[in-house]
Tab-separated table of C-alpha atoms in Angstrom:
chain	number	residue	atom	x	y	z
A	824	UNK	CA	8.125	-6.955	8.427
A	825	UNK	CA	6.498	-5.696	11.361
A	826	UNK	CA	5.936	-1.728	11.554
A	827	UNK	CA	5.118	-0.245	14.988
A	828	UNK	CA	3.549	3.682	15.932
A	829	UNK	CA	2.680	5.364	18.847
A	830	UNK	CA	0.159	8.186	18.381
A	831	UNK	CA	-1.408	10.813	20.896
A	832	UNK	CA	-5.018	11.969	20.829
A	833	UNK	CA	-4.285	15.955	19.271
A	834	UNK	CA	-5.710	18.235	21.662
A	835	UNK	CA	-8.333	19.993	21.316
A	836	UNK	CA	-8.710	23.569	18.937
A	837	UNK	CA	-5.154	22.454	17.868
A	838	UNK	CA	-4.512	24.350	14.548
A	839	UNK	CA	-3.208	21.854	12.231
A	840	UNK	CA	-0.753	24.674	10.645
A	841	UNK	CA	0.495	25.405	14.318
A	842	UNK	CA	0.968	21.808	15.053
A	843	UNK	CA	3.317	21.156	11.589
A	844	UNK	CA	5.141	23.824	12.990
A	845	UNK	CA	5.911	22.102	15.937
A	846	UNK	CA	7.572	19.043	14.196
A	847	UNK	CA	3.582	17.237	14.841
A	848	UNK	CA	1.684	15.788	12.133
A	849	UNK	CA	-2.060	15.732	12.150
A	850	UNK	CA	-3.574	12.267	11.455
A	851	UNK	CA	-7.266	10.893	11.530
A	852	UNK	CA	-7.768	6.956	12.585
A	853	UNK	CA	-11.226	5.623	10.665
A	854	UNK	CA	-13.189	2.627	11.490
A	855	UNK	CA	-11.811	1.725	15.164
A	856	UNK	CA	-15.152	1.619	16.515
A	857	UNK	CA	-17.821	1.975	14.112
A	858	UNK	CA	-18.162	5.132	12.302
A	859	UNK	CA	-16.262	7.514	15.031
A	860	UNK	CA	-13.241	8.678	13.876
A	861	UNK	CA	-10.185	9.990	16.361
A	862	UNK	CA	-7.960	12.773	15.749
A	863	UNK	CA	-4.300	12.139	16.554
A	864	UNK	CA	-0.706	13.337	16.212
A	865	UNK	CA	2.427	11.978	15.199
A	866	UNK	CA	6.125	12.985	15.249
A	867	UNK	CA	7.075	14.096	11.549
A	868	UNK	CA	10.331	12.202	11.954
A	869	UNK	CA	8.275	8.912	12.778
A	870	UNK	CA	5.475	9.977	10.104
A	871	UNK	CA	8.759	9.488	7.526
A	872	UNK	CA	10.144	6.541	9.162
A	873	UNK	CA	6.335	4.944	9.013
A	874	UNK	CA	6.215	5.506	5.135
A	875	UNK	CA	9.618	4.317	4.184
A	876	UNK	CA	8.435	1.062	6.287
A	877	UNK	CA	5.101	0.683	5.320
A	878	UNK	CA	2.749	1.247	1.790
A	879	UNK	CA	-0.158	2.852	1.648
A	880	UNK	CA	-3.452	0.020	1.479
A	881	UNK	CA	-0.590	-2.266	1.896
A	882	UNK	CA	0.899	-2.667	4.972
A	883	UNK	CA	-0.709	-3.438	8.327
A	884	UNK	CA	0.865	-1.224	11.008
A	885	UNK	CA	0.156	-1.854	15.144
A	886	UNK	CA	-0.828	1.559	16.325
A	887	UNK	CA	-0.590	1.965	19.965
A	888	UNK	CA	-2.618	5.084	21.304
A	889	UNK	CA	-1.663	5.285	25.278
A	890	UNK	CA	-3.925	8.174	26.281
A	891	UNK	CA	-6.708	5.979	25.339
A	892	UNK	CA	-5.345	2.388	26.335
A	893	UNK	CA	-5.902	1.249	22.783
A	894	UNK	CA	-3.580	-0.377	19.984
A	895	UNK	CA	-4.536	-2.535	17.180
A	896	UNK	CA	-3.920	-3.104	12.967
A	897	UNK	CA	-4.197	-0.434	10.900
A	898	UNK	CA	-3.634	0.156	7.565
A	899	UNK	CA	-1.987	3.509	5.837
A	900	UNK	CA	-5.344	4.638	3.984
A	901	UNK	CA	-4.202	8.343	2.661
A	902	UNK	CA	-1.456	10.202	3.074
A	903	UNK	CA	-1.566	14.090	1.994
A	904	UNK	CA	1.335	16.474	1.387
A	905	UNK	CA	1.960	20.018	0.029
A	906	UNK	CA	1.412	20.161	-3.709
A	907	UNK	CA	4.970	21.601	-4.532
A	908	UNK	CA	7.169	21.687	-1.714
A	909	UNK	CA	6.253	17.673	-1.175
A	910	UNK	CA	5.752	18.128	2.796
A	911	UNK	CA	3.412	15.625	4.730
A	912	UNK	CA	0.365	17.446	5.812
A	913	UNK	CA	-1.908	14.436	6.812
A	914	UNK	CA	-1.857	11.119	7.197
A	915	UNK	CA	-5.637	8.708	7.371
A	916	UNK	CA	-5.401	5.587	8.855
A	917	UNK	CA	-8.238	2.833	8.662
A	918	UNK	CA	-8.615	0.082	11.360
A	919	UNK	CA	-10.295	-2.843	9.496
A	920	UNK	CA	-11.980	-5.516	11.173
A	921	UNK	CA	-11.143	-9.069	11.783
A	922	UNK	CA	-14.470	-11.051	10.108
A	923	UNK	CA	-14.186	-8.137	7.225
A	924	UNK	CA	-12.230	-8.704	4.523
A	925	UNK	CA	-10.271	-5.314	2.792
A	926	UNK	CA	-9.528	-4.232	-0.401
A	927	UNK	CA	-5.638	-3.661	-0.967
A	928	UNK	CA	-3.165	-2.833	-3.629
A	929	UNK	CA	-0.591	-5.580	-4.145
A	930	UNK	CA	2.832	-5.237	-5.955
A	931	UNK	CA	3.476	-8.168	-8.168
A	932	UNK	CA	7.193	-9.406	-8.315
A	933	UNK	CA	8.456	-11.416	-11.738
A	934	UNK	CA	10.430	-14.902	-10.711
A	935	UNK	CA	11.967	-16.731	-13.618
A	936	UNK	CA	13.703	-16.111	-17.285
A	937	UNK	CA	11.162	-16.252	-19.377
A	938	UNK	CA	12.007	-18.321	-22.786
A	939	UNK	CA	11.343	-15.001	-25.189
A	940	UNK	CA	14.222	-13.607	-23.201
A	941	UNK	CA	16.552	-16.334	-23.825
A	942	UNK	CA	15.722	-16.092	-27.753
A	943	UNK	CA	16.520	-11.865	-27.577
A	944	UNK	CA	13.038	-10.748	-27.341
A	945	UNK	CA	12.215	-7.827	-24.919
A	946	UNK	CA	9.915	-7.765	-21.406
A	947	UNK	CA	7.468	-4.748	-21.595
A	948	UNK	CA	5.910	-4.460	-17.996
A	949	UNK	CA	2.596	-3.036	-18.147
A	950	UNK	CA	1.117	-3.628	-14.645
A	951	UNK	CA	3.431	-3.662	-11.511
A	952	UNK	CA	0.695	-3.910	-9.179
A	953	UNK	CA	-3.029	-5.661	-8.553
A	954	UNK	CA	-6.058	-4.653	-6.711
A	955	UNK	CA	-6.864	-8.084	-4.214
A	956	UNK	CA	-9.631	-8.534	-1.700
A	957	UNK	CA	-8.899	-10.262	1.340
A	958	UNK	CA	-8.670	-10.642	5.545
A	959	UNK	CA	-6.204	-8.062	7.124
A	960	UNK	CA	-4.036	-10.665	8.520
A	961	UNK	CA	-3.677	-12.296	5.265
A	962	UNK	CA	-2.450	-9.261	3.108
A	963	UNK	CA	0.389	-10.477	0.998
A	964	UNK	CA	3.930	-8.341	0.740
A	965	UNK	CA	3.462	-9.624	-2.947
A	966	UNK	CA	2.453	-11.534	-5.642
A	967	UNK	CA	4.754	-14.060	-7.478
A	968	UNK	CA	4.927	-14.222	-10.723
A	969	UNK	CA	6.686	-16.926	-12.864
A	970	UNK	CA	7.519	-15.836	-16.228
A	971	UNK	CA	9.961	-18.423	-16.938
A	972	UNK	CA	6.988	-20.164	-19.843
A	973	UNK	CA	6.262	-16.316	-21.763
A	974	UNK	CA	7.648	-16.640	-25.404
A	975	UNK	CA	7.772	-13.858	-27.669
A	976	UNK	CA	4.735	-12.540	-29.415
A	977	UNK	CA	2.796	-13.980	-25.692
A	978	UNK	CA	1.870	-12.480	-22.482
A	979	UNK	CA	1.294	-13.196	-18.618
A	980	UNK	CA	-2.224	-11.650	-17.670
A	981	UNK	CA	-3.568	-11.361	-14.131
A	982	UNK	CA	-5.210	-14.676	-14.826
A	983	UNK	CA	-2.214	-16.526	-14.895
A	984	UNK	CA	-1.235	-15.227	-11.113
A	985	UNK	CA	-1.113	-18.281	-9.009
A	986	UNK	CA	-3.107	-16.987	-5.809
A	987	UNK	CA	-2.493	-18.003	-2.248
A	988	UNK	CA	-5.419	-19.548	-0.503
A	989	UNK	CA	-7.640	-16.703	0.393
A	990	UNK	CA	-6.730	-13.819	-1.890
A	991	UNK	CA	-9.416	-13.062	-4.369
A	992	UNK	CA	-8.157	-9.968	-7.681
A	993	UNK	CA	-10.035	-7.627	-8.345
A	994	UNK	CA	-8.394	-6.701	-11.224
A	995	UNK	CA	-9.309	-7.653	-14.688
A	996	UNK	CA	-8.403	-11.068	-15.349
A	997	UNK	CA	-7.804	-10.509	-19.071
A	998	UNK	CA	-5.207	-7.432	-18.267
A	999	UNK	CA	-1.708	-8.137	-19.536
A	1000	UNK	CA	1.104	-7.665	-16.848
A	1001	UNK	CA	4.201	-8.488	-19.288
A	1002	UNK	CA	4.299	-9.140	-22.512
A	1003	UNK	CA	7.316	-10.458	-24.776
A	1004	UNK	CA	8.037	-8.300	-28.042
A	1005	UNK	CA	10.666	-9.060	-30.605
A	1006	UNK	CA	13.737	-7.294	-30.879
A	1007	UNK	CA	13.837	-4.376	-33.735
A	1008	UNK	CA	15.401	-4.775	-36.653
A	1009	UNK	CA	18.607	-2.707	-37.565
A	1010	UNK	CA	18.222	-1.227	-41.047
């Protein structure tokens, strides 16, 4: 899915406070060229739409910033909001480069009927995501996971992830994702 913004540059002395207050939402964008960072604002109505859209060290999103005739691929790096009253207050953004490969966080979907199903047992899911290393343009929406071999008493560990060319875990490979347990006995 592709996920567009538009940001401005936030002017300068602009009290974050003061600027929530005006429907604005501070935002930083890291790694755009070199080590300088930009600070920017954002509508708090597109701030929303951008995080129902997009995951955080997930998702790459084409930032447009007019004022300074730049846009490229970013990725959603942090995202801060009130402790209690659940409010954004800040949003980081992290341009990654081309040639440099990222770290992201993955969510792994389960494809099949696994055989310990069929005979009653019961799917515990222990890990619904994985840590992979890989070039921004290559970030996968997911991981597939075919389940449709676990019997019960076995499990599917982040070894047994078929990986597209390209994506390297990070995770340990000896981590269980599912497992199949027996059903309880009544008595």
């Amino acid at each position: 899915m592709q996920v567009t913004l538009e940001c401005k540059t936030r002017p300068e002395g602009a009290k974050p406070r003061t600027l929530r207050r005006e429907g604005m939402l501070p935002a930083n964008l890291y790694g755009h060229n070199g080590a300088e960072a930009i600070s920017l604002v954002l509508g708090h109505k597109e701030a929303l739409t951008l995080l129902k859209n997009a995951s955080i060290n997930n998702t790459l999103v084409d930032m447009t910033i007019p004022e300074l005739s730049w846009n490229g691929k970013v990725l959603i790096r942090e995202v801060q909001s009130h402790p209690w009253k659940r409010t954004l207050h800040h949003i980081s953004f992290f341009c990654p480069s081309g040639e440099n490969q990222v770290e992201v966080v993955v969510p792994v979907k389960i494809v099949g009927s696994a055989i310990g199903i069929k005979k009653g047992g019961i799917m515990e899911q222990m890990v619904t995501e994985v840590k992979v290393r890989c070039f921004p343009d290559n970030i996968p929406q997911f991981l597939e996971m075919d389940i449709s071999k676990v019997d019960i008493g076995k499990t599917f560990q982040v070894s047994d992830l078929v990986l597209p060319e390209g994506i390297n875990v990070l995770d340990d490979p000896n981590k269980n994702i599912i497992g199949i347990v027996a059903p309880r006995k009544k008595g």
